[in-house]
Amino acid sequence: MKLKINLDECVGCGNCTSVCPFDLVEIVKGKVKINEEGCNFCGACVESCGYYAITIEADEPVAEADESYCGVWVFAEQRRGTLKNVAYELLSRGRELADTLETELGAVCLGHNVQDAESLIAYGADKVYLADSPDLADNQEDYLTHKLVDLIREYKPEVVIAGATALGRAFFPRVAAILNTGLTADCTGLDIDTEKRLLLQTRPTFGGNIMATIICPANRPQMATVRPRVFKKNAPDDKRQGQIIKVDFKKEGIAPKTKLLDFIDDVTETVKLEDADIIISGGRGLGKPENFKLLAELAEAMGAALGSSRAAVDEGWIPYSHQVGQTGKTVCPKLYIACGISGAIQHLAGMQTSDIIVAINDDPNAPIFEVATYGIVGDLFQVVPMLIKKLKG
Amino acid sequence: MNIVVCLKQVPGTTEVKIDPQTNTLIRQGIENIINPFDTYAIEEGVRLKEKDGGKVTVITMGPSQAEAALRESISLGIDEAILLCDNAFRGADTWATAFTLSCAVKKLQQYDLIICGRQTIDGDTGQVGPELAEMLDIPFIAYVGQIEEIKDGYLRVRRMVEEGHEILETTLPAVITVAKEINVPRLPSLRGIMKSKSAKIDTWGIRELGVEESMVGLPGSSTQVIKIFFPQRVHQAEMLEGNPEKQVDTLIDRLKSAGLC
Ligand SMILES: Cc1cc2nc3c(=O)[nH]c(=O)nc-3n(C[C@H](O)[C@H](O)[C@H](O)COP(=O)(O)OP(=O)(O)OC[C@H]3O[C@@H](n4cnc5c(N)ncnc54)[C@H](O)[C@@H]3O)c2cc1C
């Protein structure tokens, strides 16, 4: 690709200087100047220019996509035999993508004694590729990587998506590396360019400050990880017809490179953050670790799970497994109550799609109020006990 | 022990705010920094060397100004730094980045442990580490929060997953990505700063790596960014007024009508 600047058209307005994510654009002597080193041709400056002074010339596409690849696949993540919610969310969106492409939707499930694999059909799959083996019970990543690679090589789906969970983000890149294809991380939007039959993958970057739409034009499959709780799962249709295809799994031939020795469960309460309808979350405003007890009491009164900001985890007030945000969990409950959380962009990235957000904070300028549905400016140590009393009342 | 740390220089964009009127980035004296997660990778590499001896080499692929990040890493205790810099590397996606890094690591020949950050704060994919491991065909463990034991071609770590912690073992050489729990990075020492100023930094391009132009940079990338835009934040919170009791009453009303309590 080539960046072309038409200095005759440039009026030096400077619109383009502030949009470059890498700060490579400046106005020198009234004309645009771009430091091409570091440019990745994202096109932000092109779009910002009202005078058509900047253009990007695309190279001729080197290769055409292999058209023998067809069908949309969802990696249906399970843990100890239970399918994760994200599998259903992806099937719901995957169904729409497959319909647009007029092709089949497949679900790939690798596990042991997975309960309710038929439910994958009820949520939209036409075919379920199911491998059952005790060796797959622990989500051993070397096994998952190589089995998925084998299945993709055999059945050739054009699109393969997985949840951007800890597991998905760790093993999907390895699958893409082996298949020599592109992978878009942590998507929050998936659409189809029907003309070119391409998956349009939209994702937040720069901690949620910038959205990028990414394509994988020539290599197949087109792969993406998708943030949990972004797509809503549809109602299941128990009458839907589909096929469960048993695929065998033999660990011979795959050298497992890592071995799981032990697992320590960290989640201190019963309701799991990712699946909770209501989350009560606390931040630095709590002041000290004991004050999480107050939130735990509110959580109990509302049947809610306990979350936290990174600040509270960094202080050592609550384990990491409760952390919501860019480097913690992404959640999207029906109700998120943020107590004493200022709302750093990294925290917002993990919770801003919640249906209703209540912010309780004594600083009226805290950014958390920018995403809140209801805001209470006040002392959480007055508001929360009052709320508990009235709810129990 | 030969340790390789991969680092990326990133814009310190966490300071960046969006101007709601023009929907553009507001930059206040933005400067480039070492990707924050990579500072833990540097620290862990240096600690392992201090404990067991050996050498820590840092590699970055980036524009010429990324040399500053390498010098900074030397001030933090890194022994050697290599800059992968070539016009041909421009526009690389994670696959092409990992491929280029893998060629550099192979050229080093001796490597026992490769440490990456868990993700960057700009591209933010977390994909380079696992892709690099696969291209080198060596074990990979993500999100390492503690190295419990490392010796004689053996590694045992504690790592964080959604539900808790796992203890995993593997053989060396291996690639790990580290989470911030693993350590508290040190500040540069005076001696380190002196050393970083005079240190010689090797620059490798496609010729030194012996790779085809078609495998790296934009031509080697399967993905293409076709559009960049700013998320819409048109939002107005309803602020609940009155004393705490009144605020709580209104809140309960609102939650009741949403069927949430
Ligand atoms: C807006 C935008 C969106 C993008 N989205 C995607 C996408 O979805 N998929 C994709 O394949 N590419 C994507 N890219 C390209 C990607 O950002 C670059 O390939 C980048 O070089 C590495 O990816 P990362 O920043 O996500 O690193 P990560 O994979 O998050 O980095 C993890 C670790 O790998 C090491 N590392 C990363 N980069 C380097 C480097 N250059 N030199 C040395 N070590 C390094 C560091 O230890 C780092 O902590 C995107 C780029 C932009 C600008």
XYZ file of C-alpha atoms and ligand atoms in Angstrom:
707
model
C 0.000 0.000 0.000
C 1.014 3.571 -0.589
C 0.110 6.755 1.158
C -0.376 9.610 -1.308
C -0.592 13.239 -0.393
C -1.860 15.827 -2.828
C -0.357 19.022 -1.450
C -2.342 21.170 -3.894
C -5.566 20.081 -2.241
C -4.299 20.384 1.345
C -5.510 23.562 3.053
C -3.592 22.883 6.265
C -6.763 22.678 8.369
C -5.148 20.123 10.690
C -8.213 17.867 10.946
C -6.031 14.883 10.152
C -3.448 15.553 12.866
C -5.655 14.586 15.783
C -7.153 11.413 14.337
C -3.943 9.446 13.789
C -3.751 6.745 16.450
C 0.028 6.855 16.202
C 0.452 10.620 16.107
C 2.360 10.555 12.830
C 0.570 13.436 11.131
C 1.539 17.078 11.505
C 1.056 20.348 9.699
C 4.345 21.824 8.569
C 4.309 25.243 6.938
C 0.593 25.002 6.355
C 0.673 21.597 4.685
C 0.185 18.071 5.908
C 3.251 15.966 6.601
C 3.053 12.302 7.490
C 5.828 10.291 9.039
C 5.281 7.057 7.163
C 7.444 5.000 9.471
C 5.010 3.448 11.890
C 1.973 4.008 9.642
C -0.222 0.959 9.294
C -2.549 2.422 6.657
C -5.572 2.455 8.929
C -7.126 5.235 6.867
C -8.200 7.472 9.748
C -6.466 10.505 8.186
C -7.959 9.774 4.776
C -11.446 9.845 6.204
C -10.849 12.954 8.287
C -9.786 15.030 5.293
C -12.596 17.002 3.722
C -10.403 17.974 0.772
C -9.363 14.577 -0.577
C -5.734 15.524 -0.018
C -4.738 12.140 1.410
C -5.358 8.824 -0.289
C -4.201 5.277 0.211
C -3.507 3.250 -2.873
C -4.248 -0.379 -2.347
C -1.951 -2.966 -3.857
C -3.472 -5.441 -6.203
C -4.788 -8.302 -4.127
C -2.147 -11.008 -4.345
C -4.368 -13.983 -3.975
C -8.006 -14.849 -4.249
C -9.741 -16.547 -1.369
C -10.135 -20.297 -1.741
C -13.818 -20.711 -2.518
C -13.962 -24.337 -1.476
C -14.189 -23.115 2.116
C -17.798 -22.698 3.214
C -19.869 -22.606 6.367
C -19.657 -20.714 9.644
C -18.244 -22.452 12.726
C -18.509 -21.634 16.380
C -16.078 -23.105 18.904
C -18.458 -24.143 21.702
C -16.367 -23.783 24.847
C -17.152 -26.083 27.743
C -15.642 -26.574 31.141
C -15.878 -29.872 32.986
C -18.802 -30.960 30.835
C -20.814 -27.752 31.047
C -21.183 -25.544 28.010
C -20.395 -21.890 28.529
C -22.917 -19.169 27.849
C -20.620 -17.606 25.268
C -21.170 -20.685 23.069
C -24.881 -19.893 22.844
C -24.260 -16.201 22.294
C -21.951 -16.964 19.377
C -24.401 -19.461 17.898
C -27.159 -16.848 18.011
C -25.039 -14.350 16.058
C -23.466 -17.119 13.974
C -26.934 -18.205 12.829
C -27.575 -14.739 11.394
C -24.176 -14.682 9.686
C -24.723 -18.131 8.190
C -28.190 -17.127 6.941
C -26.745 -14.017 5.305
C -24.101 -16.166 3.630
C -26.721 -18.813 2.814
C -24.583 -21.488 4.364
C -24.490 -23.888 7.291
C -23.728 -23.163 10.923
C -21.495 -25.665 12.695
C -20.604 -25.951 16.377
C -17.388 -27.639 17.466
C -17.406 -29.054 20.949
C -14.315 -30.750 22.377
C -14.752 -32.147 25.881
C -15.697 -35.098 28.030
C -19.246 -36.102 29.012
C -20.565 -32.782 27.776
C -24.109 -32.387 28.930
C -26.752 -31.143 26.584
C -24.809 -31.026 23.328
C -28.240 -31.068 21.607
C -28.864 -27.595 23.011
C -26.292 -26.329 20.498
C -28.783 -27.280 17.787
C -31.650 -25.571 19.612
C -29.569 -22.388 19.613
C -28.989 -22.500 15.875
C -26.361 -25.077 14.860
C -27.053 -27.247 11.807
C -24.207 -29.575 12.664
C -22.450 -30.273 15.935
C -18.970 -31.759 15.679
C -18.543 -33.466 19.019
C -15.362 -35.082 20.289
C -15.606 -36.903 23.584
C -12.539 -38.102 25.447
C -11.320 -38.023 29.049
C -8.189 -36.359 27.694
C -10.277 -33.363 26.655
C -11.889 -32.823 30.070
C -9.394 -30.198 31.252
C -9.251 -28.122 28.082
C -5.636 -29.120 27.523
C -4.627 -26.399 25.086
C -2.263 -28.485 22.940
C -5.032 -31.021 22.330
C -7.624 -28.345 21.566
C -5.248 -26.551 19.199
C -4.380 -29.609 17.145
C -7.850 -31.147 17.094
C -9.394 -27.911 15.902
C -6.694 -27.515 13.244
C -7.422 -31.046 11.997
C -11.171 -30.444 11.843
C -10.757 -27.148 10.022
C -8.445 -28.784 7.472
C -10.930 -31.567 6.935
C -14.215 -29.640 6.733
C -12.927 -26.232 5.521
C -15.276 -23.699 7.121
C -14.918 -20.142 5.782
C -15.471 -18.490 9.174
C -14.456 -19.791 12.629
C -15.202 -17.836 15.810
C -14.597 -18.465 19.507
C -15.253 -16.585 22.724
C -12.533 -14.147 23.764
C -12.265 -15.948 27.093
C -8.983 -16.729 28.833
C -9.001 -20.042 26.953
C -10.051 -18.635 23.575
C -7.496 -15.857 23.649
C -4.729 -18.319 24.542
C -5.328 -21.151 22.077
C -7.088 -19.584 19.071
C -3.961 -17.616 18.059
C -2.070 -20.910 17.902
C -4.694 -22.375 15.590
C -4.437 -19.298 13.353
C -0.634 -19.478 13.399
C -0.635 -23.099 12.245
C -3.242 -22.464 9.552
C -1.373 -19.372 8.414
C -4.463 -17.210 8.526
C -5.581 -13.955 10.133
C -7.209 -13.632 13.516
C -9.069 -10.627 14.852
C -9.076 -10.312 18.616
C -11.838 -9.556 21.036
C -14.506 -8.456 18.540
C -17.632 -6.615 19.605
C -19.224 -6.554 16.162
C -19.482 -9.103 13.329
C -21.125 -8.408 9.987
C -20.935 -9.657 6.429
C -19.884 -7.760 3.332
C -22.296 -9.652 1.101
C -20.733 -8.480 -2.141
C -17.281 -9.803 -1.307
C -18.481 -12.526 1.050
C -16.184 -11.203 3.787
C -16.547 -11.170 7.545
C -16.397 -7.580 8.840
C -14.834 -7.813 12.276
C -15.107 -4.781 14.531
C -13.131 -4.493 17.725
C -12.140 -1.929 20.322
C -8.447 -1.049 20.638
C -6.458 1.495 22.608
C -8.369 0.497 25.721
C -11.723 1.106 24.069
C -10.875 4.566 22.705
C -10.753 3.501 19.069
C -12.833 1.029 17.109
C -11.337 -0.791 14.135
C -13.013 -2.848 11.430
C -10.807 -5.625 10.144
C -11.074 -8.082 7.274
C -9.164 -11.153 6.198
C -9.525 -10.993 2.416
C -7.420 -13.838 1.050
C -6.685 -16.502 3.643
C -9.163 -19.004 5.014
C -10.742 -19.511 7.391
C -11.502 -15.994 8.599
C -11.022 -16.231 12.347
C -12.100 -14.047 15.254
C -12.449 -14.174 19.001
C -15.568 -12.441 20.278
C -16.037 -10.785 23.621
C -18.477 -12.642 25.870
C -21.798 -10.974 26.648
C -21.684 -8.773 23.576
C -24.203 -10.749 21.560
C -27.452 -11.732 23.206
C -28.362 -15.363 23.085
C -31.641 -16.042 21.337
C -34.412 -18.156 22.791
C -33.691 -21.835 22.090
C -35.906 -23.663 19.623
C -36.181 -27.263 20.789
C -37.823 -28.307 17.528
C -34.890 -27.241 15.372
C -33.409 -30.084 13.379
C -29.713 -30.693 13.281
C -27.099 -33.375 13.251
C -24.585 -34.421 15.858
C -21.433 -35.692 14.187
C -19.180 -37.683 16.498
C -15.536 -37.071 15.710
C -12.911 -39.179 17.359
C -10.034 -37.850 19.346
C -6.760 -39.673 19.672
C -4.091 -38.077 21.765
C -1.427 -40.155 20.104
C 0.286 -38.041 17.525
C -0.202 -34.854 19.509
C 2.629 -34.266 21.916
C 1.111 -32.461 24.886
C 3.662 -29.827 25.705
C 2.218 -28.645 28.998
C 0.719 -30.526 31.893
C -1.850 -29.345 34.405
C -0.743 -30.253 37.929
C -3.323 -28.525 40.047
C -6.254 -26.145 39.981
C -7.099 -23.698 42.739
C -10.582 -22.252 42.729
C -10.530 -18.561 43.562
C -14.070 -17.379 43.238
C -15.034 -16.708 46.820
C -18.781 -16.631 46.493
C -21.438 -18.674 44.854
C -22.694 -16.527 41.968
C -20.312 -16.445 39.050
C -19.482 -13.054 37.661
C -19.844 -13.958 33.992
C -23.290 -15.440 34.417
C -24.727 -13.051 36.988
C -27.824 -10.972 36.219
C -26.858 -8.456 38.882
C -23.343 -7.385 39.833
C -22.363 -5.202 42.781
C -18.897 -3.830 42.195
C -16.532 -1.917 44.434
C -13.488 0.251 43.850
C -10.929 2.355 45.616
C -13.715 4.439 47.194
C -14.347 1.567 49.598
C -11.224 2.678 51.451
C -10.319 -0.649 53.020
C -10.775 -4.372 52.447
C -13.276 -4.880 55.264
C -15.710 -2.627 53.490
C -16.239 -5.230 50.787
C -18.370 -6.945 53.452
C -20.894 -4.146 53.057
C -21.088 -4.853 49.336
C -21.283 -8.588 49.980
C -24.300 -7.909 52.164
C -25.967 -5.902 49.405
C -25.056 -8.619 46.908
C -26.678 -11.215 49.109
C -29.829 -9.124 49.499
C -30.115 -8.836 45.715
C -28.870 -12.274 44.692
C -25.949 -10.602 42.990
C -22.301 -11.431 42.277
C -19.430 -9.357 43.606
C -17.171 -7.499 41.202
C -14.387 -4.989 41.592
C -12.253 -2.481 39.791
C -8.582 -3.108 39.141
C -7.696 -0.567 41.839
C -9.306 -2.700 44.549
C -7.564 -5.833 43.249
C -4.220 -4.029 43.119
C -4.706 -2.998 46.747
C -5.162 -6.680 47.569
C -8.703 -6.179 48.876
C -10.308 -8.882 46.716
C -8.947 -11.672 44.438
C -8.257 -11.038 40.766
C -11.055 -13.378 39.702
C -13.520 -10.615 40.700
C -11.891 -7.976 38.519
C -14.030 -6.397 35.817
C -12.371 -4.539 32.975
C -9.910 -4.702 30.147
C -7.533 -7.038 31.957
C -10.249 -8.749 33.965
C -13.656 -10.020 32.936
C -16.114 -8.514 30.519
C -19.593 -8.574 31.947
C -22.988 -7.527 30.699
C -25.515 -8.089 33.473
C -29.021 -6.677 33.621
C -27.912 -4.463 36.487
C -24.427 -3.254 37.430
C -24.067 -1.205 40.597
C -20.673 0.541 40.800
C -19.812 1.680 44.313
C -16.838 3.971 44.786
C -15.515 3.243 41.276
C -14.243 6.272 39.394
C -14.628 4.641 35.983
C -11.229 4.449 34.304
C -11.611 3.666 30.607
C -10.211 0.165 31.195
C -12.958 -0.555 33.715
C -15.661 0.876 31.459
C -14.444 -1.405 28.661
C -15.459 -4.387 30.784
C -18.941 -3.292 31.867
C -20.368 -0.502 29.771
C -22.701 -2.728 27.802
C -24.612 -3.702 30.969
C -28.363 -3.064 30.600
C -28.710 -0.742 33.601
C -25.735 0.871 35.307
C -26.052 2.540 38.707
C -23.107 4.637 39.866
C -22.656 5.645 43.489
C -19.731 8.008 43.971
C -18.994 11.129 45.984
C -17.209 12.804 43.083
C -19.786 14.264 40.676
C -17.118 14.456 37.977
C -16.184 10.769 38.104
C -16.218 9.336 34.535
C -18.376 6.430 35.717
C -21.357 8.808 35.544
C -20.801 9.131 31.786
C -21.910 5.548 31.255
C -24.402 5.346 34.120
C -28.150 5.011 33.688
C -28.762 6.291 37.211
C -26.265 8.337 39.158
C -26.152 8.922 42.885
C -23.679 11.546 44.027
C -23.186 10.794 47.670
C -21.411 8.860 50.373
C -21.615 5.168 49.599
C -21.368 4.389 53.301
C -24.723 6.125 53.746
C -26.353 5.063 50.509
C -25.495 1.369 50.506
C -26.642 0.580 54.095
C -29.862 2.494 53.377
C -30.374 0.443 50.227
C -29.791 -2.809 52.109
C -32.225 -1.778 54.838
C -34.977 -0.856 52.380
C -34.494 -3.974 50.256
C -34.667 -6.213 53.299
C -37.367 -4.003 54.810
C 19.895 -19.612 31.067
C 19.255 -17.562 27.949
C 16.163 -15.453 28.279
C 14.532 -13.453 25.504
C 12.066 -10.692 26.299
C 9.801 -9.304 23.562
C 8.713 -5.742 23.994
C 6.659 -3.267 22.021
C 6.865 0.476 22.145
C 3.388 1.972 22.373
C 1.952 5.463 22.543
C 1.107 6.332 26.129
C -2.469 6.657 25.017
C -4.160 5.910 28.285
C -3.971 9.688 28.727
C -5.973 10.164 25.579
C -9.491 11.473 25.795
C -12.050 11.929 23.066
C -13.210 15.425 22.292
C -17.012 14.979 22.274
C -17.527 17.947 19.924
C -15.195 16.883 17.156
C -14.982 13.187 18.051
C -11.218 13.243 17.760
C -8.410 12.260 20.086
C -7.150 14.914 22.430
C -3.452 14.456 22.896
C -1.633 16.042 25.755
C 2.090 15.769 25.322
C 1.813 12.176 24.240
C 5.031 10.203 24.349
C 5.989 6.676 23.518
C 6.481 4.224 26.353
C 7.370 0.573 26.835
C 4.104 -1.358 26.756
C 3.246 -1.501 30.483
C 2.756 -5.285 30.478
C 6.208 -5.719 28.960
C 7.821 -4.019 31.950
C 6.819 -7.105 33.967
C 8.410 -9.309 31.305
C 11.649 -7.309 31.526
C 11.672 -7.446 35.320
C 11.035 -11.192 35.401
C 13.816 -11.834 32.905
C 16.269 -9.737 34.881
C 15.284 -11.422 38.171
C 15.768 -14.902 36.728
C 19.197 -13.910 35.476
C 20.158 -12.406 38.826
C 19.153 -15.627 40.531
C 20.522 -18.271 38.195
C 22.886 -16.420 35.912
C 22.714 -16.209 32.157
C 21.783 -13.505 29.733
C 18.652 -11.532 28.935
C 18.156 -10.283 25.387
C 15.332 -7.980 24.457
C 13.848 -7.834 20.965
C 11.454 -5.344 19.504
C 10.082 -4.923 16.030
C 9.265 -1.332 15.309
C 10.259 2.003 13.785
C 13.686 3.490 14.489
C 12.408 5.488 17.452
C 11.716 2.186 19.238
C 15.428 2.223 20.018
C 14.538 4.474 22.963
C 12.459 1.679 24.490
C 15.379 -0.720 24.074
C 17.788 1.668 25.794
C 15.328 2.071 28.623
C 15.173 -1.705 29.014
C 18.964 -1.811 29.268
C 18.788 0.714 32.105
C 16.513 -1.797 33.834
C 19.053 -4.603 33.677
C 18.708 -6.112 30.181
C 22.049 -7.276 28.722
C 21.509 -7.027 24.997
C 18.976 -5.404 22.727
C 18.016 -6.027 19.127
C 15.909 -3.732 16.998
C 14.038 -5.338 14.127
C 13.601 -2.410 11.844
C 13.012 -2.401 8.117
C 10.584 -0.636 5.831
C 9.411 -4.080 4.842
C 8.128 -4.753 8.379
C 5.610 -1.921 8.250
C 1.914 -2.628 8.636
C 2.425 -6.075 10.175
C -0.517 -7.782 11.839
C 0.065 -10.180 14.730
C 0.844 -13.108 12.433
C 3.534 -11.187 10.536
C 4.843 -9.705 13.793
C 5.132 -13.138 15.389
C 6.738 -14.519 12.244
C 9.372 -11.773 12.191
C 10.077 -12.265 15.897
C 10.364 -16.018 15.384
C 13.032 -15.488 12.702
C 14.981 -13.248 15.073
C 14.736 -15.740 17.932
C 15.961 -18.527 15.643
C 18.868 -16.345 14.596
C 19.817 -15.974 18.272
C 20.052 -19.765 18.356
C 20.253 -20.043 22.116
C 17.021 -19.454 23.981
C 15.512 -21.209 26.980
C 12.643 -18.968 27.940
C 10.848 -16.313 25.904
C 8.799 -13.848 27.914
C 6.082 -11.648 26.399
C 3.544 -9.313 27.974
C -0.015 -10.611 28.144
C -1.185 -7.910 25.728
C -0.328 -4.417 24.534
C -2.306 -1.307 25.372
C -2.638 -0.228 21.732
C -3.244 -3.214 19.433
C -4.429 -5.053 22.513
C -4.799 -8.507 20.927
C -2.597 -10.694 23.141
C -1.968 -12.835 20.052
C 1.732 -12.318 19.393
C 2.926 -14.577 22.269
C 0.896 -17.691 21.368
C 1.545 -17.243 17.631
C 5.279 -16.916 18.280
C 5.289 -20.132 20.324
C 3.561 -22.024 17.552
C 5.950 -20.729 14.893
C 8.890 -21.880 17.009
C 7.001 -25.098 17.746
C 7.636 -24.868 21.474
C 5.286 -24.922 24.509
C 3.147 -21.915 25.395
C 1.608 -20.809 28.690
C -0.451 -17.603 28.961
C -1.165 -15.308 31.919
C 1.687 -16.481 34.153
C 1.408 -14.904 37.617
C 4.335 -16.693 39.230
C 7.290 -18.820 38.180
C 7.451 -21.504 40.855
C 10.447 -23.396 39.593
C 12.758 -23.214 36.630
C 15.767 -25.471 36.125
C 17.340 -28.023 33.823
C 14.934 -27.617 30.966
C 11.917 -27.669 33.284
C 9.416 -24.946 34.156
C 6.563 -24.900 36.650
C 4.281 -21.862 36.818
C 1.129 -20.607 38.397
C -1.210 -18.906 36.001
C -4.520 -17.183 36.206
C -7.643 -18.274 34.424
C -11.215 -17.099 34.817
C -12.168 -19.401 37.640
C -8.930 -19.313 39.595
C -5.342 -20.465 39.352
C -3.711 -23.355 37.574
C -0.329 -24.905 38.248
C 1.235 -26.051 34.994
C 4.531 -27.638 34.097
C 6.348 -27.774 30.820
C 9.703 -28.299 29.239
C 12.060 -25.613 27.995
C 12.432 -23.825 25.698
C 8.985 -22.292 26.059
C 7.089 -19.044 25.549
C 5.148 -17.495 28.406
C 3.090 -14.323 28.680
C 3.125 -12.632 32.064
C 0.440 -10.848 34.048
C 1.083 -7.945 36.375
C 0.850 -10.125 39.491
C 4.220 -11.640 38.682
C 6.407 -8.873 40.115
C 6.865 -5.193 40.824
C 9.195 -3.722 38.194
C 12.187 -1.803 39.507
C 13.265 1.700 38.608
C 16.362 2.185 36.460
C 19.648 2.262 38.338
C 22.199 4.987 37.813
C 24.639 2.409 36.515
C 21.976 1.064 34.226
C 21.283 4.496 32.816
C 24.984 5.025 32.118
C 25.187 1.651 30.437
C 22.078 2.241 28.373
C 23.513 5.419 26.899
C 26.589 3.741 25.495
C 25.163 0.297 24.728
C 25.424 -0.862 21.161
C 22.119 -1.899 19.687
C 22.022 -4.217 16.693
C 19.484 -3.528 13.996
C 18.266 -6.426 11.884
C 16.217 -6.088 8.722
C 15.026 -8.608 6.158
C 18.567 -9.143 4.909
C 19.948 -10.016 8.343
C 16.971 -12.291 9.031
C 17.103 -13.837 5.580
C 13.364 -13.574 5.024
C 11.273 -12.838 1.962
C 9.545 -9.474 1.806
C 6.290 -11.258 1.078
C 6.335 -12.964 4.496
C 6.596 -9.839 6.656
C 4.930 -6.468 7.107
C 1.774 -5.719 5.194
C 2.283 -8.356 2.455
C 2.734 -11.041 5.143
C -0.403 -10.007 6.989
C -3.690 -11.801 6.458
C -5.721 -9.184 8.273
C -6.349 -5.669 7.046
C -7.652 -2.747 9.042
C -10.223 -1.180 6.714
C -11.784 1.387 8.981
C -11.021 3.219 12.205
C -13.682 5.158 14.081
C -14.500 6.462 17.506
C -17.092 4.777 19.683
C -20.240 6.804 20.159
C -20.794 7.817 23.725
C -24.053 9.715 23.590
C -25.318 9.107 27.020
C -27.083 10.977 29.762
C -27.371 9.574 33.242
C -30.427 10.366 35.313
C -28.976 11.879 38.473
C -31.010 10.950 41.514
C -31.466 14.018 43.727
C -32.244 14.580 47.380
C -30.873 13.185 50.600
C -29.585 9.590 50.670
C -33.001 8.234 51.677
C -34.749 10.033 48.825
C -32.031 8.874 46.379
C -32.405 5.275 47.494
C -36.211 5.429 47.251
C -36.047 6.713 43.690
C -33.491 4.040 42.802
C -35.668 1.257 44.205
C -38.624 2.653 42.218
C -36.599 2.562 39.015
C -35.297 -0.940 39.686
C -38.778 -2.191 40.537
C -40.204 -0.928 37.282
C -37.364 -2.719 35.467
C -38.298 -5.879 37.357
C -34.959 -6.032 39.109
C -36.048 -5.985 42.725
C -6.507 -0.560 15.497
C -5.723 -1.804 15.265
C -6.325 -3.048 15.408
C -5.595 -4.227 15.187
N -6.229 -5.438 15.309
C -5.547 -6.560 14.987
C -6.192 -7.836 15.026
O -7.354 -7.958 15.416
N -5.490 -8.928 14.635
C -4.187 -8.838 14.233
O -3.603 -9.873 13.887
N -3.534 -7.665 14.230
C -4.189 -6.528 14.592
N -3.531 -5.326 14.568
C -2.096 -5.296 14.307
C -1.310 -5.486 15.622
O -1.625 -4.478 16.518
C 0.183 -5.494 15.330
O 0.512 -6.680 14.713
C 1.129 -5.395 16.457
O 2.446 -5.392 15.900
C 1.128 -6.511 17.485
O -0.083 -6.764 18.013
P -0.532 -6.285 19.464
O -0.182 -4.859 19.635
O -1.947 -6.653 19.583
O 0.367 -7.141 20.445
P -0.076 -8.259 21.515
O -0.296 -9.541 20.843
O -1.160 -7.746 22.406
O 1.286 -8.315 22.306
C 1.572 -9.328 23.246
C 3.043 -9.315 23.539
O 3.768 -9.668 22.368
C 4.992 -8.930 22.292
N 4.970 -8.044 21.124
C 3.905 -7.515 20.487
N 4.302 -6.746 19.456
C 5.647 -6.774 19.437
C 6.651 -6.183 18.622
N 6.332 -5.378 17.599
N 7.955 -6.441 18.899
C 8.287 -7.259 19.927
N 7.397 -7.839 20.742
C 6.083 -7.610 20.499
C 5.064 -8.118 23.582
O 5.713 -8.878 24.570
C 3.591 -7.953 23.935
O 3.367 -7.695 25.319
C -4.244 -4.145 14.818
C -3.646 -2.889 14.702
C -4.358 -1.730 14.919
C -3.697 -0.401 14.779
